[in-house]
Short mmCIF file of C-alpha atoms in Angstrom, two decimals:
data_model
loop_
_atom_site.label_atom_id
_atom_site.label_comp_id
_atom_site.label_asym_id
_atom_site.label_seq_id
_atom_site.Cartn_x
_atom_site.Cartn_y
_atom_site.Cartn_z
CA UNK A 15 0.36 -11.98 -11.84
CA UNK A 16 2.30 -8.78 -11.73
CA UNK A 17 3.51 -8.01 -7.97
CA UNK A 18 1.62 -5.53 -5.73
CA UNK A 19 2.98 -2.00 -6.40
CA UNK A 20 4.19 0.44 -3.22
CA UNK A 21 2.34 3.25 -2.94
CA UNK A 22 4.21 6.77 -4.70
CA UNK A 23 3.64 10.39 -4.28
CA UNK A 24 3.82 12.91 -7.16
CA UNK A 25 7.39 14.11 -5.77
CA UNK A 26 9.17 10.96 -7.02
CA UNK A 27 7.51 10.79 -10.01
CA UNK A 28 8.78 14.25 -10.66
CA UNK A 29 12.02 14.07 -9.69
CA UNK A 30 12.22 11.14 -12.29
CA UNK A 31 10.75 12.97 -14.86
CA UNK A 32 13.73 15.03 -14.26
CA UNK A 33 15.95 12.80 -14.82
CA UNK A 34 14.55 11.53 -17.68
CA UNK A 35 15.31 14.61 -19.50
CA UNK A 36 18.50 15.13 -18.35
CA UNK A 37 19.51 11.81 -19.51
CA UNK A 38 17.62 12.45 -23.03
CA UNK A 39 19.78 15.63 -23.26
CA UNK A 40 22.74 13.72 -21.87
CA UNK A 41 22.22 11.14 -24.22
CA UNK A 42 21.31 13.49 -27.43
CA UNK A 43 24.86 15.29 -26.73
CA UNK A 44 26.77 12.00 -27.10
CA UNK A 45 25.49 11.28 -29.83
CA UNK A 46 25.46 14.59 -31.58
CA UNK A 47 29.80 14.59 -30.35
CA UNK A 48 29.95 11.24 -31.91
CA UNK A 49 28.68 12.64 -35.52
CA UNK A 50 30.90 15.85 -35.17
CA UNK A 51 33.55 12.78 -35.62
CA UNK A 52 31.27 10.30 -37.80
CA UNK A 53 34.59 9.61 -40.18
CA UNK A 54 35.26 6.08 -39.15
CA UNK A 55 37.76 4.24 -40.90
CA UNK A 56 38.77 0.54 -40.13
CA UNK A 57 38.15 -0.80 -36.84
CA UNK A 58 35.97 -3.89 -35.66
CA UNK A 59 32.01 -3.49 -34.58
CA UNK A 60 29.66 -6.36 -33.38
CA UNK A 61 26.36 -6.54 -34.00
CA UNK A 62 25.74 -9.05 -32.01
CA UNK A 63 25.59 -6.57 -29.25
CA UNK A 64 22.22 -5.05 -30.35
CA UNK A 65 20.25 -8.23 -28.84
CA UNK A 66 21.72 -7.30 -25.49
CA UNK A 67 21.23 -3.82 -25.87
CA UNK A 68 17.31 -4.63 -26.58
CA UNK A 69 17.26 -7.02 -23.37
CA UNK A 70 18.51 -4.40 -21.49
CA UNK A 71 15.72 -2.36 -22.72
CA UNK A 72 13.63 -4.92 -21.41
CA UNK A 73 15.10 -5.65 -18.45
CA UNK A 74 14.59 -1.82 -16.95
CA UNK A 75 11.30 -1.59 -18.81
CA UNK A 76 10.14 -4.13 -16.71
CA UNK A 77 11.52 -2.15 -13.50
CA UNK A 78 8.62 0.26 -14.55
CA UNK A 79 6.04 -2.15 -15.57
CA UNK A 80 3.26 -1.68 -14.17
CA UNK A 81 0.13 0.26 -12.26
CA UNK A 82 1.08 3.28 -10.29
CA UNK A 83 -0.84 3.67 -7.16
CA UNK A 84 -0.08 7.62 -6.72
CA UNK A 85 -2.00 7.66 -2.92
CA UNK A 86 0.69 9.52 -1.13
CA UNK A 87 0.15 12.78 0.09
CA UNK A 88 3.11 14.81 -1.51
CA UNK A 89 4.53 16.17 1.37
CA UNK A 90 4.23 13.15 3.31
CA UNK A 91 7.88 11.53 5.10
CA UNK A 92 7.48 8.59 2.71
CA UNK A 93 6.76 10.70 -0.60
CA UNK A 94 9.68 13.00 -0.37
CA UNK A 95 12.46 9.95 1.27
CA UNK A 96 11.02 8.65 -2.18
CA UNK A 97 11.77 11.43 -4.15
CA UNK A 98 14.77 12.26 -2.58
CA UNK A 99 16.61 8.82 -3.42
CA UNK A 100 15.04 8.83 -6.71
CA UNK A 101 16.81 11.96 -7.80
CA UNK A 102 20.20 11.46 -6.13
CA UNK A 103 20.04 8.19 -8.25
CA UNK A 104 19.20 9.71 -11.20
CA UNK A 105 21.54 12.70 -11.03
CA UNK A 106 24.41 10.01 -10.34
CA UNK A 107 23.08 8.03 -13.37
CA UNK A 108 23.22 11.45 -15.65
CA UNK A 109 26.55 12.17 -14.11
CA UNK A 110 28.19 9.03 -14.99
CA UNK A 111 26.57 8.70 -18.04
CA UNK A 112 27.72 12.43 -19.43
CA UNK A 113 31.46 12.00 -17.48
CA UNK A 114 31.84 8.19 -19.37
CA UNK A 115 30.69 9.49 -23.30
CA UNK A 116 32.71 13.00 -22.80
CA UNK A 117 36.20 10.43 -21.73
CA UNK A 118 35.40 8.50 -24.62
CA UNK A 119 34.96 10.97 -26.97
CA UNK A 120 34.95 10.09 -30.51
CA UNK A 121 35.47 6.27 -29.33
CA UNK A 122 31.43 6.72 -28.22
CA UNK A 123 28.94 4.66 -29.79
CA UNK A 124 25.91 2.64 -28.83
CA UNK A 125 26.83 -0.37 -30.79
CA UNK A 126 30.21 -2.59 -29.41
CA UNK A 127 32.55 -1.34 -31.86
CA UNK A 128 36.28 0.06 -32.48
CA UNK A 129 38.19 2.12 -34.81
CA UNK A 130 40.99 2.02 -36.72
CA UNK A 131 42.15 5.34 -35.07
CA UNK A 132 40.79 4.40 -31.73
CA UNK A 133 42.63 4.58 -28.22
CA UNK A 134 42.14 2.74 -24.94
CA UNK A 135 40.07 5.04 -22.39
CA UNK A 136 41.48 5.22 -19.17
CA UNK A 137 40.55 8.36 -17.89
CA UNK A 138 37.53 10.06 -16.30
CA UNK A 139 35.47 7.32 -14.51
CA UNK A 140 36.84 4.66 -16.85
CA UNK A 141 40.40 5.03 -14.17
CA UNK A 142 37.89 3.48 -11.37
CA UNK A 143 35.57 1.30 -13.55
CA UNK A 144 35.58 -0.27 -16.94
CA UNK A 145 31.97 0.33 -17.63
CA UNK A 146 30.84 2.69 -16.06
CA UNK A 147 27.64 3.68 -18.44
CA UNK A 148 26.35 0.10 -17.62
CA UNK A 149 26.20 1.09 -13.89
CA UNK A 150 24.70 4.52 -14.91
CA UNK A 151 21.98 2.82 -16.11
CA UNK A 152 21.71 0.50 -13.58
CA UNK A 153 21.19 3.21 -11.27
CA UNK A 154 18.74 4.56 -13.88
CA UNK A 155 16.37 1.46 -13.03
CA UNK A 156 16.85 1.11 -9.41
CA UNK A 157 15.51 4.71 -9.56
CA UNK A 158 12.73 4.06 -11.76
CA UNK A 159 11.68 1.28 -9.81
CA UNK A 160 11.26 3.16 -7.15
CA UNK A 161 9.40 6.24 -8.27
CA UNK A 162 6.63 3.99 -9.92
CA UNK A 163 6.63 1.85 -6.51
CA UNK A 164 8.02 -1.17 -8.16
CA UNK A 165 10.94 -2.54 -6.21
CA UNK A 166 9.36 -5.92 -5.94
CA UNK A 167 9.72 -5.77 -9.97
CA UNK A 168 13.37 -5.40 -9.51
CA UNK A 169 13.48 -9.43 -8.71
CA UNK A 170 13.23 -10.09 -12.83
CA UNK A 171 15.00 -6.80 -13.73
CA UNK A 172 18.10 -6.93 -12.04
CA UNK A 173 18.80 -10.40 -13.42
CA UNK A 174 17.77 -9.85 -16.57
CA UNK A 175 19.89 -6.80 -16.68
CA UNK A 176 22.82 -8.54 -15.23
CA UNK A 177 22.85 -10.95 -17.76
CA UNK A 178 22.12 -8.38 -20.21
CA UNK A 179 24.95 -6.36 -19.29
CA UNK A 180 27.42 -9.59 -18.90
CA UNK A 181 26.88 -10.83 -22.39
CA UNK A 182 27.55 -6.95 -23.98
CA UNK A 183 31.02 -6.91 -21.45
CA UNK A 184 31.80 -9.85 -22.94
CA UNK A 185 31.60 -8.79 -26.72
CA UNK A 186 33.40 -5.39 -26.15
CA UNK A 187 36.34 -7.11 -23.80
CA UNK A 188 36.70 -9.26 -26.66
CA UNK A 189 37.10 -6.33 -29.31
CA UNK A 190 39.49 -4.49 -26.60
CA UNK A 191 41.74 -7.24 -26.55
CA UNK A 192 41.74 -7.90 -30.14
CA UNK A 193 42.76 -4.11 -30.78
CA UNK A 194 44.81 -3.56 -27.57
CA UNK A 195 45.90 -6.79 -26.79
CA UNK A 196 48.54 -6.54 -23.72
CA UNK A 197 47.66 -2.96 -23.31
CA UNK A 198 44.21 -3.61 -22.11
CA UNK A 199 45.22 -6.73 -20.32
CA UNK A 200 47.15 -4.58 -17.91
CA UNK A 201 44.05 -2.20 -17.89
CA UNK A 202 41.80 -5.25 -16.54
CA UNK A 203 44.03 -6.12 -13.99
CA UNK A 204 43.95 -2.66 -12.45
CA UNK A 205 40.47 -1.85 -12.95
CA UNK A 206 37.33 -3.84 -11.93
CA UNK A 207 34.35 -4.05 -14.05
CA UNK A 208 31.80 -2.49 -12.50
CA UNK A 209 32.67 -1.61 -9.03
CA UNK A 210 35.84 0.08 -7.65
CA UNK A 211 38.05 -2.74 -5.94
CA UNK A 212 35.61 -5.13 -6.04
CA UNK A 213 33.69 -6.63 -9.16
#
């Protein structure tokens, strides 16, 4: 039995909405910069990575999983709070998504992988984060979640996602250090994961 959804308002859902498609597009560019540069040659990729990719999938489609109970009146307090922290969330989430594939350039690509002609991105949000585009779509389904009114649906999500995310860190440290060795060892000492100072 599926937890009791909050009530939304049309305001959140559309400020979502928004963000979806400014993610799409931010998403669609990436991959259309990645293709201007498709010539790889070399380098190491692991598949492996796809099953977390798919459980991340999961893991935010089930912050949106789901009835809707759309009872708010639109203009209410609680309709436009909703709305409001929905699309600051989602405009962060576009932000660091489009800031993180534009630093990597042609080193972008969905699946863990490196190139023979690659170099170790330190710039742009990767100076303050190693991964940042995992916390970009974090944000992504705490903002979901709470447009459709299901926060209580974030107790499976966010561990699911965590582990998720873990287990695809763990694959691409590995192919960092394999092609950087000390180089990115220094990196990881002076950058956290996920959060600035912290984790």
């Amino acid at each position: 039995m599926l937890p009791p959804s909050d009530p939304v308002g049309l305001p959140g859902l559309a400020a979502l909405g928004f963000g979806i498609a400014l993610f799409a597009i931010a998403l669609l560019s990436a991959r259309l910069r990645a293709r201007r540069d498709a010539a790889e040659r070399g380098g190491m990729r692991a598949n492996s990575s796809i099953l977390w990719i798919a459980l991340q999938g999961v893991a935010i489609g089930l912050a949106g999983f789901g009835p809707i109970r759309m009872v708010l009146d639109p203009l209410s307090p609680p309709a436009l709070v909703a709305a409001a922290i929905t699309l600051v969330l989602m405009l962060a989430a576009v932000f660091l998504f489009d800031w993180s594939s534009r630093a990597m350039g042609r080193n972008w690509a969905l699946v863990a992988r490196t190139r023979a002609d690659a170099s170790l991105v330190t710039t742009g949000p990767f100076a303050y984060v190693r991964n940042p585009i995992y916390v970009a779509l974090g944000l992504f389904m705490v903002a979901m979640a709470i447009a459709y009114g299901h926060t209580r649906m974030l107790i499976f999500a966010m561990p699911l996602f965590a582990l998720a995310t873990w287990m695809r860190v763990s694959l691409e440290e590995k192919l960092l250090r394999a092609e950087f060795g000390a180089t990115y060892d220094a990196y990881t000492k002076q950058v956290k994961r996920f959060v600035p100072g912290l984790l």
